[in-house]
Amino acid sequence: MRVPRIGGPRAVLRAAIDHIAAKGIAVDEVARIVTSAPVGPSQRRYANSAALVTSDLRPEAMLREMQAIERAFGRRRRGQRWRARPLDIDLILWSGVDFVSDRLAIPHPAFRIRPFVLGPAAEIAPLWRDPSTGLTLRQLSTRLTAPRPLPRARNTNRVNSARGPLAQSVEQLTFNQ
């Protein structure tokens, strides 16, 4: 969403990175910004990026800091899930460690199926490993986005190996041409 005095989604992401750094969290790498379709009922497109940061904060303290930044940008956590929001900061991975509490799960439960997360994350940390699967971010991203060939048909050399009406139709079409 557009945020007053900041601008559109891309400007919001750049300003959020500045806010993270202003909180004393070292921003080591930032991925390029990509546009994606929404998850859920929202109609608008989203701007997404990833940042590799370094901090002495523990996961729940980092979550509190990120939610404070979201609030500074006008985010309110009430109402419909997945609605349009000015800023959403997720903690995806944490130095190759699993972390689970009542408020937070790291790795993020859905990151493996979201190209708008994996693409930017793999851009800045391609060799980071998912502690659950052992796969790198590059491998996970490739598995999710790489085109796949169509499955090979069995017995494609022998029309008569097929059975039933479909086989008869194929043979008839072949002979009539």
Coordinates of C-alpha atoms in Angstrom, one line a residue:
M1 CA 0.0 0.0 0.0
R2 CA 1.0 3.6 -0.5
V3 CA 2.2 5.2 2.8
P4 CA 1.8 9.0 3.3
R5 CA 5.1 10.8 3.1
I6 CA 6.9 7.7 2.0
G7 CA 5.3 6.6 -1.3
G8 CA 4.3 3.4 -3.0
P9 CA 5.3 -0.2 -2.1
R10 CA 8.8 0.0 -3.5
A11 CA 9.5 3.2 -1.5
V12 CA 8.0 1.6 1.6
L13 CA 10.4 -1.4 1.3
R14 CA 13.4 0.9 0.9
A15 CA 12.3 3.0 3.9
A16 CA 11.7 -0.1 6.0
I17 CA 15.3 -1.3 5.3
D18 CA 16.5 2.2 6.6
H19 CA 14.3 1.8 9.7
I20 CA 15.8 -1.7 10.4
A21 CA 19.3 -0.2 10.1
A22 CA 18.3 2.8 12.3
K23 CA 17.4 0.3 15.1
G24 CA 21.0 -0.9 15.2
I25 CA 20.4 -4.0 13.2
A26 CA 23.2 -4.5 10.6
V27 CA 21.7 -4.9 7.1
D28 CA 24.3 -7.0 5.3
E29 CA 22.5 -7.7 1.9
V30 CA 19.3 -6.6 0.3
A31 CA 17.7 -8.3 -2.7
R32 CA 16.2 -6.5 -5.6
I33 CA 12.5 -5.7 -5.3
V34 CA 10.1 -8.0 -7.2
T35 CA 6.4 -7.7 -7.8
S36 CA 4.0 -10.6 -7.0
A37 CA 0.4 -11.6 -7.0
P38 CA -1.4 -11.6 -3.7
V39 CA -1.8 -14.6 -1.4
G40 CA -5.4 -14.7 -0.3
P41 CA -8.3 -12.4 -1.3
S42 CA -6.4 -9.1 -1.8
Q43 CA -6.7 -7.7 -5.4
R44 CA -3.5 -5.7 -5.5
R45 CA 0.0 -6.7 -6.4
Y46 CA 2.7 -6.7 -3.8
A47 CA 6.4 -5.6 -3.8
N48 CA 8.7 -8.1 -2.1
S49 CA 12.4 -8.3 -1.2
A50 CA 14.6 -10.0 1.3
A51 CA 17.3 -8.7 3.6
L52 CA 20.1 -10.6 5.3
V53 CA 20.7 -8.9 8.7
T54 CA 23.0 -9.4 11.7
S55 CA 21.9 -8.7 15.2
D56 CA 22.5 -9.8 18.8
L57 CA 18.7 -10.0 19.3
R58 CA 17.0 -13.3 20.0
P59 CA 14.2 -14.4 17.6
E60 CA 11.2 -13.1 19.7
A61 CA 13.0 -9.8 20.4
M62 CA 13.7 -9.4 16.6
L63 CA 10.0 -10.1 16.0
R64 CA 9.0 -7.3 18.4
E65 CA 11.4 -4.9 16.6
M66 CA 10.0 -5.8 13.2
Q67 CA 6.4 -5.5 14.4
A68 CA 7.3 -2.0 15.8
I69 CA 8.6 -1.0 12.3
E70 CA 5.4 -2.4 10.7
R71 CA 3.3 -0.2 13.2
A72 CA 5.4 2.8 12.4
F73 CA 4.4 2.3 8.7
G74 CA 0.7 2.1 9.6
R75 CA 0.2 -1.6 10.0
R76 CA -2.7 -2.7 12.2
R77 CA -3.1 -6.4 13.1
R78 CA -6.8 -6.7 13.2
G79 CA -9.6 -7.7 10.9
Q80 CA -9.3 -9.9 7.8
R81 CA -6.2 -12.1 7.4
W82 CA -4.2 -11.4 4.2
R83 CA -5.8 -8.0 3.7
A84 CA -3.8 -5.2 2.1
R85 CA -1.3 -3.7 4.5
P86 CA 1.4 -1.1 4.2
L87 CA 4.2 -3.4 5.4
D88 CA 4.7 -7.0 6.3
I89 CA 8.1 -8.2 7.7
D90 CA 8.5 -11.9 8.2
L91 CA 11.4 -13.7 9.8
I92 CA 12.2 -16.5 7.3
L93 CA 15.4 -18.2 8.5
W94 CA 17.6 -17.8 11.5
S95 CA 21.3 -18.9 11.1
G96 CA 20.2 -22.4 10.1
V97 CA 18.3 -23.0 13.4
D98 CA 14.7 -24.1 14.0
F99 CA 12.8 -21.9 16.5
V100 CA 9.2 -22.3 17.6
S101 CA 7.3 -20.4 20.2
D102 CA 3.6 -19.4 20.7
R103 CA 4.2 -16.3 18.5
L104 CA 6.9 -17.3 16.0
A105 CA 8.0 -20.3 13.9
I106 CA 11.4 -20.2 12.1
P107 CA 11.8 -21.3 9.4
H108 CA 8.6 -19.6 8.3
P109 CA 6.1 -22.3 7.8
A110 CA 5.2 -21.4 4.2
F111 CA 8.5 -20.0 2.8
R112 CA 9.2 -23.2 0.7
I113 CA 6.1 -22.7 -1.4
R114 CA 6.3 -19.0 -2.0
P115 CA 8.4 -17.9 -5.0
F116 CA 8.2 -14.2 -3.9
V117 CA 10.1 -15.2 -0.7
L118 CA 12.5 -17.8 -2.2
G119 CA 13.5 -15.8 -5.2
P120 CA 14.8 -12.7 -3.3
A121 CA 16.2 -14.8 -0.5
A122 CA 18.1 -17.1 -2.9
E123 CA 19.5 -14.0 -4.6
I124 CA 21.3 -12.8 -1.5
A125 CA 21.9 -16.0 0.4
P126 CA 21.9 -18.8 -2.2
L127 CA 23.9 -21.3 -0.1
W128 CA 21.9 -20.9 3.1
R129 CA 20.3 -24.2 4.0
D130 CA 16.8 -24.9 5.1
P131 CA 17.4 -26.7 8.5
S132 CA 14.3 -29.0 7.8
T133 CA 15.2 -30.2 4.3
G134 CA 19.0 -29.5 4.1
L135 CA 18.4 -27.9 0.7
T136 CA 19.9 -24.5 -0.1
L137 CA 17.7 -21.5 -0.9
R138 CA 18.9 -21.7 -4.5
Q139 CA 17.8 -25.4 -4.7
L140 CA 14.4 -24.7 -3.1
S141 CA 13.8 -21.7 -5.4
T142 CA 14.8 -23.7 -8.5
R143 CA 12.5 -26.6 -7.5
L144 CA 9.6 -24.2 -7.1
T145 CA 10.1 -22.1 -10.2
A146 CA 11.9 -24.2 -12.8
P147 CA 9.8 -25.3 -15.8
R148 CA 9.2 -29.0 -15.8
P149 CA 8.9 -31.2 -18.9
L150 CA 5.6 -32.9 -19.6
P151 CA 5.5 -36.5 -18.3
R152 CA 6.5 -39.0 -20.9
A153 CA 3.7 -41.2 -22.3
R154 CA 4.2 -44.9 -21.9
N155 CA 4.4 -47.2 -25.0
T156 CA 4.3 -44.3 -27.4
N157 CA 5.9 -46.4 -30.2
R158 CA 3.1 -48.9 -30.2
V159 CA -0.5 -47.7 -30.8
N160 CA -1.9 -51.2 -30.5
S161 CA -0.6 -51.4 -26.9
A162 CA -3.3 -49.1 -25.8
R163 CA -6.7 -50.6 -25.0
G164 CA -10.3 -49.5 -25.4
P165 CA -12.2 -46.9 -27.4
L166 CA -9.4 -44.3 -27.3
A167 CA -7.0 -46.6 -29.0
Q168 CA -9.5 -47.3 -31.7
S169 CA -10.1 -43.6 -32.2
V170 CA -6.4 -43.0 -32.5
E171 CA -5.9 -45.8 -35.0
Q172 CA -8.9 -44.6 -37.1
L173 CA -7.6 -41.1 -37.2
T174 CA -4.1 -42.3 -38.2
F175 CA -5.5 -44.5 -41.1
N176 CA -7.9 -41.9 -42.4
Q177 CA -5.3 -39.1 -42.8

